[in-house]
Amino acid sequence: MILTIDVGNTNINCGIYSKAKNDSHNGSLKCSRELLKTFRLTSRQTRTSDEYGMILTDLLNINRIDINEITGAVIASVVPGVMHALTGAVKRYIGVSPLIVGPGVKTGIKITSENPREIGANRIATAVAGFIIYGGPILVLDFGTATTYDLVTADGSFGAGITAPGISLSAKALWEGTARLPEVEIKKPKSILAGETVSSIQAGIVYGQIGQTEYIIKQVIKETGYKDLKVVATGGLGRIIAAETDTIQTFDSHLTLEGLRIIYEKNNSN
């Protein structure tokens, strides 16, 4: 089994994949893994390697995962401050040295941007999964702390990245920056024609994000000329937005973890 860890600005998302299974299909040998369990913890809290180790082992035990069966791990992180402790915890408590997604690691796509080191490792993992699973050209949307739009061309090149404030981040700025607007649940109201404060805020947040999403997708298609562009979304509140616009074709909640699995397998072919 392998442990995949996506360290985001808000949460650390973890997945456990089964042992590789060899399936014979049309005379070819196909290697596959099944996502068995997922769990998450906050990445905003400072922890020691022992604390990370205790949390990870407890979560694995609760999910009935035998630590001794974990033979590999892979980490993508945009929070450098947690890496020393987290990596140490995986080595000491899980017993494996994790693959860290970064320069020099095989990914399956070509990073052709001017500053490839500036592209977040989790964005690379998500783009890899989008391209390998769904094909290109593809625009991968990740509704996390930031909302990101990453373009992978038909030949597997990372073509462009667009970054906007995330839904929750925008909402938090609204109610923390005003004196009388309350914190509300982020969900689509019954109508955009709100009659009171709560649904008014919900309408602005949700419909505003839908509008932003549709415009950016249409502009990417216009500037690239990709009439056959695939659009796949993942992350946090993305399911709400994906359900409300036909510009998003697929919502895949585990896209980043799938990307980490793919990257791990590309770097551990034996």
XYZ file of N, CA and C in Angstrom:
810
model
N 0.846 -1.193 0.000
C 0.000 0.000 0.000
C 0.881 1.243 0.000
N 0.330 2.339 -0.515
C 1.072 3.595 -0.482
C 0.233 4.677 0.201
N 0.934 5.583 0.860
C 0.320 6.713 1.547
C 0.564 7.968 0.713
N -0.501 8.650 0.327
C -0.371 9.894 -0.431
C -0.783 11.046 0.480
N 0.003 12.118 0.488
C -0.241 13.253 1.383
C -0.182 14.550 0.585
N -1.284 15.284 0.595
C -1.381 16.579 -0.073
C -1.462 17.658 0.996
N -0.378 18.429 1.153
C -0.324 19.472 2.175
C -0.753 20.796 1.548
N -1.972 21.236 1.863
C -2.476 22.499 1.354
C -2.356 23.591 2.397
N -2.782 24.791 2.035
C -2.689 25.919 2.964
C -3.636 25.787 4.147
N -4.716 25.028 3.974
C -5.701 24.879 5.044
C -5.692 23.486 5.649
N -5.688 22.457 4.797
C -5.761 21.076 5.269
C -4.661 20.210 4.685
N -4.374 19.127 5.386
C -3.515 18.065 4.883
C -4.425 16.892 4.542
N -4.529 16.579 3.265
C -5.388 15.485 2.818
C -4.546 14.245 2.560
N -4.978 13.125 3.112
C -4.233 11.878 2.992
C -5.083 10.798 2.342
N -4.426 9.934 1.593
C -5.104 8.797 0.988
C -4.260 7.548 1.125
N -4.929 6.416 1.266
C -4.261 5.122 1.311
C -4.692 4.324 0.089
N -3.709 3.929 -0.719
C -3.990 3.136 -1.910
C -3.576 1.677 -1.686
N -4.349 0.791 -2.256
C -4.102 -0.644 -2.109
C -2.823 -1.068 -2.814
N -2.433 -2.300 -2.586
C -1.317 -2.874 -3.323
C -1.676 -2.897 -4.802
N -0.665 -2.802 -5.652
C -0.895 -2.832 -7.091
C -1.471 -4.181 -7.499
N -2.466 -4.122 -8.379
C -3.075 -5.336 -8.917
C -2.774 -5.411 -10.406
N -2.383 -6.562 -10.847
C -2.107 -6.764 -12.266
C -3.314 -7.392 -12.939
N -3.889 -6.643 -13.901
C -5.067 -7.129 -14.612
C -4.734 -7.341 -16.078
N -4.982 -8.539 -16.558
C -4.738 -8.831 -17.969
C -5.917 -8.344 -18.794
N -5.628 -7.517 -19.794
C -6.692 -6.971 -20.642
C -6.196 -6.869 -22.078
N -6.843 -7.645 -22.947
C -6.473 -7.652 -24.368
C -4.973 -7.956 -24.574
N -4.476 -8.856 -23.756
C -3.093 -9.263 -23.933
C -2.074 -8.356 -23.287
N -2.503 -7.247 -22.691
C -1.562 -6.323 -22.050
C -1.711 -6.388 -20.552
N -0.658 -6.016 -19.852
C -0.674 -6.055 -18.393
C -0.892 -4.656 -17.851
N -1.948 -4.458 -17.077
C -2.288 -3.140 -16.547
C -2.177 -3.155 -15.026
N -1.430 -2.215 -14.479
C -1.243 -2.124 -13.029
C -2.201 -1.096 -12.448
N -2.933 -1.465 -11.402
C -3.913 -0.538 -10.843
C -3.918 -0.612 -9.321
N -4.308 0.494 -8.707
C -4.462 0.554 -7.258
C -5.830 1.142 -6.934
N -6.372 0.739 -5.799
C -7.672 1.229 -5.356
C -7.485 2.176 -4.171
N -8.198 3.304 -4.204
C -8.166 4.220 -3.065
C -9.027 3.626 -1.952
N -8.381 3.239 -0.856
C -9.075 2.541 0.227
C -9.692 3.490 1.242
N -8.914 4.481 1.682
C -9.367 5.390 2.728
C -8.808 6.783 2.478
N -9.529 7.777 2.952
C -9.027 9.153 2.952
C -9.287 9.758 4.322
N -8.427 10.668 4.726
C -8.648 11.416 5.969
C -7.860 12.713 5.874
N -8.190 13.652 6.748
C -7.530 14.954 6.677
C -7.283 15.517 8.063
N -6.306 16.422 8.139
C -6.030 17.177 9.353
C -5.627 18.588 8.964
N -5.691 19.500 9.903
C -5.380 20.884 9.588
C -3.889 21.086 9.383
N -3.543 21.977 8.468
C -2.125 22.275 8.233
C -1.723 23.608 8.843
N -2.645 24.278 9.476
C -2.348 25.592 10.049
C -1.735 25.498 11.447
N -1.855 24.360 12.069
C -1.343 24.199 13.431
C 0.088 23.680 13.411
N 0.949 24.297 14.207
C 2.343 23.856 14.292
C 2.429 22.569 15.112
N 3.071 21.557 14.554
C 3.200 20.269 15.234
C 4.628 19.760 15.120
N 5.017 18.922 16.066
C 6.310 18.263 16.001
C 6.166 16.974 15.186
N 7.293 16.354 14.852
C 7.238 15.096 14.109
C 6.546 14.005 14.927
N 6.733 14.019 16.244
C 6.058 13.030 17.095
C 4.546 13.243 17.088
N 4.115 14.503 17.104
C 2.675 14.776 17.064
C 2.071 14.332 15.736
N 2.762 14.643 14.641
C 2.284 14.157 13.339
C 2.252 12.632 13.329
N 3.287 12.022 13.879
C 3.351 10.562 13.906
C 2.198 9.947 14.673
N 1.885 10.531 15.838
C 0.781 10.015 16.647
C -0.553 10.166 15.914
N -0.755 11.319 15.285
C -2.007 11.558 14.562
C -2.146 10.590 13.390
N -1.080 10.445 12.601
C -1.139 9.563 11.440
C -1.375 8.107 11.849
N -0.644 7.644 12.859
C -0.816 6.247 13.272
C -2.204 6.017 13.864
N -2.725 6.969 14.628
C -4.078 6.839 15.170
C -5.117 6.769 14.053
N -4.982 7.653 13.042
C -5.934 7.653 11.931
C -5.843 6.360 11.123
N -4.640 5.869 10.934
C -4.491 4.601 10.225
C -5.108 3.450 11.005
N -4.900 3.428 12.319
C -5.474 2.371 13.145
C -6.995 2.435 13.161
N -7.533 3.649 13.269
C -8.991 3.814 13.266
C -9.595 3.315 11.955
N -8.859 3.549 10.867
C -9.331 3.110 9.553
C -8.910 1.685 9.217
N -8.368 0.973 10.217
C -7.998 -0.429 10.087
C -6.976 -0.670 8.967
N -6.010 0.243 8.893
C -4.914 0.106 7.940
C -3.680 -0.363 8.694
N -3.119 -1.493 8.268
C -1.919 -2.039 8.896
C -0.703 -1.244 8.409
N -0.065 -0.524 9.325
C 1.092 0.299 8.965
C 2.185 -0.531 8.307
N 2.323 -1.774 8.731
C 3.374 -2.634 8.188
C 3.165 -2.954 6.706
N 1.959 -2.736 6.199
C 1.671 -3.019 4.793
C 1.920 -1.798 3.902
N 2.223 -0.650 4.513
C 2.534 0.543 3.730
C 3.994 0.478 3.293
N 4.199 0.411 1.995
C 5.548 0.235 1.459
C 6.114 1.499 0.816
N 5.304 2.544 0.715
C 5.781 3.779 0.105
C 4.879 4.943 0.448
N 5.390 6.155 0.245
C 4.629 7.374 0.511
C 5.085 8.473 -0.434
N 4.199 9.402 -0.703
C 4.510 10.532 -1.569
C 3.832 11.769 -0.995
N 4.550 12.893 -1.015
C 4.035 14.138 -0.435
C 4.155 15.275 -1.441
N 3.069 16.040 -1.572
C 3.097 17.312 -2.297
C 2.708 18.383 -1.295
N 3.515 19.449 -1.215
C 3.267 20.459 -0.198
C 3.453 21.870 -0.729
N 2.571 22.776 -0.277
C 2.748 24.208 -0.536
C 3.002 24.945 0.767
N 3.256 24.193 1.831
C 3.522 24.780 3.150
C 4.886 24.280 3.624
N 5.962 24.958 3.259
C 7.304 24.487 3.608
C 7.516 24.282 5.104
N 6.844 25.076 5.921
C 7.074 25.021 7.359
C 6.700 23.712 8.027
N 5.860 22.894 7.387
C 5.458 21.632 8.014
C 6.298 20.451 7.523
N 7.109 20.662 6.491
C 7.724 19.530 5.812
C 8.742 18.773 6.654
N 9.563 19.476 7.412
C 10.582 18.785 8.206
C 9.931 17.837 9.210
N 8.934 18.342 9.936
C 8.272 17.524 10.945
C 7.454 16.408 10.307
N 6.739 16.722 9.230
C 5.885 15.722 8.593
C 6.703 14.615 7.948
N 7.762 15.004 7.252
C 8.625 14.004 6.623
C 9.273 13.105 7.675
N 9.716 13.717 8.759
C 10.301 12.937 9.854
C 9.310 11.962 10.454
N 8.042 12.386 10.567
C 7.004 11.513 11.122
C 6.751 10.313 10.229
N 6.707 10.543 8.918
C 6.471 9.437 7.983
C 7.629 8.435 8.049
N 8.846 8.935 8.121
C 10.007 8.045 8.196
C 10.013 7.243 9.490
N 9.769 7.932 10.601
C 9.901 7.282 11.909
C 8.715 6.385 12.254
N 7.485 6.859 11.986
C 6.292 6.147 12.447
C 5.678 5.241 11.379
N 5.853 5.592 10.103
C 5.316 4.748 9.044
C 6.393 3.806 8.523
N 7.652 4.218 8.667
C 8.761 3.353 8.289
C 9.157 3.405 6.832
N 8.784 4.497 6.125
C 9.178 4.639 4.717
C 9.693 6.059 4.488
N 10.563 6.204 3.500
C 11.047 7.533 3.122
C 10.164 8.069 2.001
N 9.450 9.150 2.233
C 8.495 9.624 1.235
C 9.158 10.277 0.030
N 8.534 10.101 -1.126
C 8.919 10.827 -2.332
C 8.315 12.228 -2.221
N 9.131 13.256 -2.388
C 8.659 14.634 -2.311
C 8.511 15.177 -3.729
N 7.307 15.589 -4.094
C 7.068 16.109 -5.441
C 7.772 17.452 -5.598
N 8.623 17.539 -6.597
C 9.390 18.763 -6.829
C 10.274 18.588 -8.044
N 11.187 19.534 -8.284
C 12.099 19.453 -9.425
C 12.870 18.139 -9.443
N 12.966 17.531 -10.624
C 13.691 16.279 -10.764
C 12.844 15.033 -10.629
N 11.598 15.196 -10.182
C 10.695 14.058 -10.028
C 9.909 13.852 -11.320
N 9.826 12.607 -11.772
C 9.045 12.300 -12.973
C 7.553 12.515 -12.695
N 6.891 13.236 -13.606
C 5.471 13.525 -13.390
C 4.564 13.028 -14.510
N 5.079 12.966 -15.726
C 4.239 12.579 -16.846
C 3.736 13.749 -17.660
N 4.016 14.975 -17.198
C 3.721 16.164 -17.997
C 4.975 17.030 -18.059
N 5.023 17.896 -19.062
C 6.179 18.774 -19.242
C 5.885 20.144 -18.654
N 6.745 20.611 -17.769
C 6.581 21.931 -17.166
C 7.384 22.921 -17.995
N 6.691 23.740 -18.775
C 7.369 24.639 -19.715
C 7.225 26.108 -19.334
N 6.768 26.387 -18.122
C 6.585 27.775 -17.705
C 7.935 28.444 -17.463
N 7.936 29.779 -17.378
C 9.169 30.530 -17.194
C 9.832 30.218 -15.857
N 9.032 29.973 -14.827
C 9.568 29.679 -13.492
C 8.908 28.410 -12.950
N 9.338 27.233 -13.422
C 8.682 25.985 -13.027
C 8.715 25.717 -11.534
N 9.736 26.231 -10.830
C 9.818 26.001 -9.383
C 8.729 26.742 -8.615
N 8.102 27.721 -9.256
C 7.054 28.493 -8.590
C 5.689 27.810 -8.638
N 5.576 26.772 -9.447
C 4.297 26.069 -9.549
C 4.154 25.140 -8.361
N 3.057 25.269 -7.618
C 2.843 24.457 -6.429
C 2.822 22.971 -6.751
N 3.417 22.173 -5.863
C 3.485 20.730 -6.085
C 2.102 20.106 -6.183
N 1.145 20.634 -5.412
C -0.206 20.073 -5.488
C -0.881 20.399 -6.818
N -0.546 21.562 -7.392
C -1.096 21.910 -8.701
C -0.534 20.971 -9.771
N 0.742 20.634 -9.635
C 1.349 19.699 -10.575
C 0.670 18.333 -10.468
N 0.450 17.861 -9.238
C -0.185 16.559 -9.030
C -1.593 16.530 -9.613
N -2.345 17.608 -9.406
C -3.709 17.664 -9.915
C -3.718 17.716 -11.433
N -2.802 18.491 -12.007
C -2.708 18.573 -13.465
C -2.303 17.229 -14.065
N -1.386 16.523 -13.419
C -0.960 15.197 -13.873
C -2.154 14.247 -13.922
N -2.924 14.210 -12.840
C -4.079 13.316 -12.798
C -5.093 13.675 -13.873
N -5.355 14.972 -14.040
C -6.304 15.396 -15.055
C -5.889 14.931 -16.439
N -4.619 15.129 -16.769
C -4.130 14.773 -18.099
C -4.082 13.260 -18.304
N -3.553 12.535 -17.332
C -3.402 11.082 -17.478
C -4.762 10.387 -17.503
N -5.690 10.831 -16.663
C -6.986 10.155 -16.554
C -7.956 10.587 -17.655
N -7.989 11.888 -17.956
C -9.007 12.410 -18.873
C -8.454 12.815 -20.240
N -7.145 12.967 -20.363
C -6.545 13.356 -21.634
C -6.506 14.863 -21.811
N -5.796 15.296 -22.864
C -5.659 16.727 -23.105
C -6.167 17.103 -24.484
N -6.356 18.377 -24.716
C -6.105 19.484 -23.786
C -7.152 19.502 -22.669
N -6.705 19.911 -21.498
C -7.586 19.899 -20.335
C -7.316 21.107 -19.439
N -8.379 21.630 -18.863
C -8.281 22.689 -17.861
C -8.736 22.083 -16.538
N -7.835 22.069 -15.565
C -8.132 21.473 -14.260
C -8.383 22.585 -13.256
N -9.555 22.562 -12.653
C -9.938 23.565 -11.657
C -9.842 22.951 -10.265
N -9.214 23.659 -9.346
C -9.113 23.183 -7.970
C -9.657 24.269 -7.040
N -10.805 23.976 -6.419
C -11.452 24.930 -5.531
C -10.965 24.695 -4.100
N -9.798 25.232 -3.801
C -9.220 25.097 -2.472
C -9.132 26.448 -1.789
N -8.082 26.646 -0.975
C -7.881 27.951 -0.344
C -7.803 29.026 -1.425
N -7.119 28.706 -2.505
C -7.185 29.504 -3.733
C -7.954 28.695 -4.766
N -8.579 29.373 -5.710
C -9.199 28.672 -6.839
C -8.217 28.752 -7.999
N -7.774 27.590 -8.471
C -6.767 27.574 -9.526
C -7.316 26.917 -10.784
N -6.831 27.414 -11.915
C -7.208 26.898 -13.232
C -5.906 26.567 -13.957
N -5.635 25.289 -14.178
C -4.369 24.885 -14.791
C -4.617 24.186 -16.128
N -3.949 24.696 -17.149
C -4.119 24.196 -18.502
C -2.988 23.237 -18.864
N -3.365 22.041 -19.327
C -2.399 21.086 -19.873
C -2.761 20.867 -21.335
N -1.797 21.051 -22.207
C -2.041 20.978 -23.637
C -2.189 19.528 -24.106
N -2.534 19.384 -25.377
C -2.763 18.049 -25.937
C -1.524 17.170 -25.881
N -0.327 17.788 -25.931
C 0.911 17.001 -25.890
C 1.459 16.837 -24.478
N 0.672 17.223 -23.471
C 1.086 17.012 -22.091
C 1.982 18.073 -21.510
N 1.908 19.298 -22.027
C 2.690 20.406 -21.472
C 1.820 21.247 -20.548
N 2.397 21.662 -19.431
C 1.693 22.576 -18.523
C 1.692 23.948 -19.195
N 0.548 24.332 -19.761
C 0.496 25.512 -20.619
C 0.341 26.824 -19.904
N -0.483 26.857 -18.853
C -0.743 28.122 -18.146
C -1.450 27.840 -16.840
N -1.337 28.789 -15.928
C -2.028 28.684 -14.649
C -2.670 29.997 -14.269
N -3.893 29.925 -13.779
C -4.645 31.112 -13.354
C -4.998 30.921 -11.889
N -4.799 31.954 -11.084
C -5.032 31.849 -9.640
C -5.975 32.947 -9.169
N -7.006 32.558 -8.419
C -7.971 33.504 -7.870
C -8.211 33.172 -6.398
N -8.728 34.116 -5.616
C -9.050 33.807 -4.224
C -10.072 32.672 -4.146
N -9.895 31.778 -3.190
C -10.831 30.676 -3.015
C -12.182 31.147 -2.490
N -13.166 30.287 -2.599
C -14.526 30.639 -2.172
C -14.558 30.973 -0.690
N -14.021 30.088 0.128
C -14.042 30.327 1.582
C -13.212 31.543 1.962
N -12.086 31.735 1.277
C -11.219 32.878 1.568
C -11.938 34.188 1.243
N -12.633 34.232 0.125
C -13.385 35.427 -0.254
C -14.503 35.698 0.732
N -15.202 34.628 1.127
C -16.298 34.783 2.079
C -15.788 35.288 3.428
N -14.661 34.720 3.873
C -14.081 35.139 5.154
C -13.687 36.610 5.123
N -13.120 37.049 4.009
C -12.741 38.462 3.873
C -13.968 39.360 3.951
N -15.083 38.895 3.423
C -16.313 39.674 3.440
C -16.830 39.884 4.854
N -16.991 38.793 5.613
C -17.578 38.979 6.944
C -16.585 39.431 8.005
N -15.286 39.245 7.761
C -14.312 39.780 8.707
C -13.995 41.247 8.433
N -14.257 41.683 7.212
C -13.958 43.063 6.847
C -15.136 44.005 6.963
N -16.258 43.473 7.434
C -17.454 44.310 7.612
C -17.939 44.218 9.055
N -18.637 45.237 9.485
C -19.055 45.310 10.885
C -20.312 44.499 11.180
N -21.208 44.366 10.198
C -22.506 43.791 10.514
C -22.886 42.565 9.689
N -22.037 42.178 8.740
C -22.374 41.002 7.944
C -21.931 39.739 8.678
N -22.841 38.767 8.830
C -22.527 37.563 9.605
C -21.811 36.499 8.777
N -21.175 35.565 9.479
C -20.622 34.386 8.818
C -21.773 33.455 8.456
N -21.786 32.944 7.231
C -22.898 32.104 6.772
C -22.373 30.806 6.175
N -23.253 29.829 6.082
C -22.922 28.585 5.389
C -22.828 28.868 3.896
N -21.782 28.345 3.272
C -21.626 28.579 1.837
C -22.425 27.528 1.079
N -23.541 27.950 0.556
C -24.384 27.079 -0.257
C -25.224 27.936 -1.192
N -25.756 27.325 -2.227
C -26.570 28.047 -3.191
C -27.923 28.368 -2.570
N -28.333 29.632 -2.567
C -29.661 29.975 -2.042
C -30.755 29.575 -3.041
N -32.003 29.643 -2.606
C -33.112 29.252 -3.484
C -33.203 30.152 -4.702
N -32.837 31.407 -4.526
C -32.905 32.352 -5.637
C -31.798 33.382 -5.500
N -31.333 33.907 -6.635
C -30.351 34.987 -6.588
C -31.006 36.277 -6.114
N -32.335 36.336 -6.182
C -33.080 37.519 -5.743
C -33.312 37.422 -4.243
N -32.255 37.652 -3.486
C -32.288 37.473 -2.031
C -33.152 38.521 -1.345
N -33.860 38.074 -0.307
C -34.727 38.993 0.427
C -34.223 39.311 1.816
N -33.134 38.666 2.239
C -32.571 38.949 3.563
C -31.057 38.723 3.513
N -30.387 39.041 4.609
C -28.929 39.141 4.607
C -28.226 37.825 4.315
N -28.640 36.740 4.970
C -27.938 35.465 4.813
C -27.961 34.993 3.365
N -29.154 34.930 2.765
C -29.235 34.474 1.376
C -28.611 35.483 0.416
N -28.568 36.757 0.809
C -27.912 37.783 -0.007
C -26.418 37.497 -0.108
N -25.800 37.170 1.023
C -24.372 36.838 1.037
C -24.124 35.542 0.260
N -24.979 34.537 0.483
C -24.832 33.262 -0.223
C -24.947 33.452 -1.730
N -25.883 34.290 -2.149
C -26.071 34.545 -3.576
C -24.831 35.194 -4.182
N -24.293 36.176 -3.486
C -23.108 36.858 -3.995
C -21.909 35.948 -4.081
N -21.708 35.110 -3.048
C -20.557 34.221 -3.016
C -20.663 33.137 -4.090
N -21.791 32.425 -4.112
C -21.934 31.272 -5.006
C -22.108 31.694 -6.463
N -23.055 32.599 -6.723
C -23.271 33.016 -8.108
C -22.078 33.817 -8.637
N -21.416 34.540 -7.741
C -20.214 35.247 -8.156
C -19.127 34.294 -8.590
N -18.970 33.174 -7.852
C -17.969 32.172 -8.223
C -18.346 31.465 -9.523
N -19.632 31.190 -9.696
C -20.084 30.568 -10.949
C -19.753 31.478 -12.132
N -20.037 32.759 -11.970
C -19.760 33.709 -13.041
C -18.279 33.794 -13.362
N -17.451 33.858 -12.322
C -16.000 33.892 -12.528
C -15.532 32.639 -13.255
N -16.014 31.487 -12.808
C -15.609 30.217 -13.388
C -15.966 30.145 -14.868
N -17.189 30.476 -15.195
C -17.636 30.393 -16.589
C -16.861 31.368 -17.479
N -16.604 32.569 -16.989
C -15.889 33.548 -17.804
C -14.462 33.106 -18.061
N -13.773 32.626 -17.021
C -12.381 32.208 -17.193
C -12.290 31.035 -18.162
N -13.180 30.063 -18.032
C -13.165 28.917 -18.938
C -13.386 29.372 -20.383
N -14.371 30.219 -20.583
C -14.665 30.703 -21.941
C -13.497 31.515 -22.507
N -12.828 32.287 -21.653
C -11.697 33.079 -22.122
C -10.505 32.189 -22.472
N -10.291 31.121 -21.700
C -9.217 30.176 -22.010
C -9.480 29.514 -23.368
N -10.709 29.114 -23.600
C -11.069 28.506 -24.886
C -10.858 29.499 -26.022
N -11.250 30.753 -25.791
C -11.103 31.788 -26.815
C -9.638 32.021 -27.164
N -8.771 32.121 -26.148
C -7.374 32.461 -26.394
C -6.537 31.275 -26.882
N -6.950 30.056 -26.517
C -6.198 28.879 -26.959
C -6.736 28.309 -28.268
N -8.012 28.538 -28.517
C -8.652 27.942 -29.684
C -9.026 26.488 -29.480
N -8.938 26.002 -28.230
C -9.259 24.603 -27.929
C -10.770 24.414 -27.815
N -11.413 24.113 -28.925
C -12.856 23.880 -28.902
C -13.209 22.567 -28.203
N -12.216 21.648 -28.167
C -12.427 20.344 -27.546
C -11.857 20.284 -26.129
N -11.682 21.430 -25.485
C -11.078 21.488 -24.150
C -11.923 20.721 -23.132
N -11.275 19.807 -22.409
C -11.945 19.114 -21.300
C -11.795 19.978 -20.058
N -12.813 20.016 -19.229
C -12.778 20.815 -17.999
C -13.171 19.921 -16.833
N -12.240 19.745 -15.902
C -12.456 18.879 -14.743
C -12.197 19.683 -13.482
N -13.049 19.517 -12.480
C -12.915 20.270 -11.233
C -12.714 19.337 -10.051
N -12.068 19.859 -9.015
C -11.856 19.119 -7.783
C -11.787 20.109 -6.627
N -11.701 19.590 -5.415
C -11.406 20.420 -4.252
C -12.589 21.030 -3.535
N -12.577 20.894 -2.223
C -13.465 21.613 -1.320
C -14.881 21.838 -1.806
N -15.181 23.114 -2.058
C -16.544 23.511 -2.433
C -16.789 23.430 -3.940
N -15.861 22.822 -4.647
C -16.007 22.732 -6.098
C -17.246 21.987 -6.539
N -17.711 21.046 -5.733
C -18.893 20.271 -6.101
C -20.108 21.182 -6.272
N -20.216 22.216 -5.412
C -21.339 23.153 -5.504
C -21.306 23.887 -6.832
N -20.126 24.366 -7.213
C -19.993 25.135 -8.452
C -20.161 24.234 -9.669
N -19.558 23.059 -9.636
C -19.630 22.147 -10.779
C -21.060 21.746 -11.104
N -21.899 21.656 -10.068
C -23.291 21.256 -10.278
C -24.131 22.354 -10.921
N -23.600 23.582 -10.939
C -24.394 24.720 -11.394
C -23.961 25.286 -12.739
N -22.982 24.662 -13.397
C -22.535 25.179 -14.686
C -22.180 24.038 -15.626
N -22.605 24.154 -16.877
C -22.284 23.103 -17.840
C -20.918 23.317 -18.484
N -20.191 24.353 -18.048
C -18.828 24.539 -18.555
C -17.855 23.582 -17.888
N -18.243 23.024 -16.724
C -17.440 21.994 -16.053
C -18.055 20.644 -16.393
N -17.266 19.759 -16.982
C -17.788 18.476 -17.443
C -17.777 17.408 -16.357
N -16.759 17.459 -15.488
C -16.585 16.401 -14.491
C -16.110 16.977 -13.173
N -16.639 16.457 -12.065
C -16.099 16.767 -10.739
C -15.486 15.503 -10.176
N -14.203 15.585 -9.784
C -13.461 14.436 -9.271
C -12.841 14.834 -7.938
N -13.440 14.371 -6.858
C -13.041 14.842 -5.523
C -11.647 14.398 -5.103
N -11.113 13.323 -5.709
C -9.818 12.792 -5.285
C -8.730 12.997 -6.336
N -8.880 14.021 -7.156
C -7.974 14.206 -8.287
C -6.514 14.411 -7.847
N -6.295 15.200 -6.799
C -4.923 15.452 -6.355
C -4.276 14.193 -5.791
N -5.022 13.432 -5.015
C -4.485 12.177 -4.485
C -4.182 11.204 -5.617
N -5.033 11.199 -6.647
C -4.774 10.339 -7.807
C -3.478 10.770 -8.504
N -3.271 12.078 -8.597
C -2.043 12.573 -9.200
C -0.815 12.145 -8.423
N -0.915 12.177 -7.109
C 0.208 11.735 -6.275
C 0.475 10.245 -6.471
N -0.592 9.467 -6.563
C -0.420 8.030 -6.837
C 0.300 7.810 -8.169
N -0.134 8.526 -9.195
C 0.466 8.383 -10.523
C 1.949 8.766 -10.494
N 2.251 9.873 -9.826
C 3.649 10.321 -9.739
C 4.493 9.300 -8.979
N 3.950 8.776 -7.909
C 4.681 7.761 -7.157
C 5.012 6.565 -8.033
N 4.015 6.098 -8.780
C 4.218 4.913 -9.623
C 5.214 5.183 -10.747
N 5.228 6.401 -11.279
C 6.181 6.751 -12.345
C 7.624 6.754 -11.820
N 7.767 7.014 -10.539
C 9.109 7.070 -9.944
C 9.491 5.799 -9.198
N 8.580 4.822 -9.177
C 8.849 3.547 -8.525
C 8.299 2.437 -9.399
N 8.819 2.348 -10.598
C 8.294 1.387 -11.577
C 8.596 -0.049 -11.233
N 9.553 -0.243 -10.344
C 9.899 -1.611 -9.965
C 8.985 -2.149 -8.877
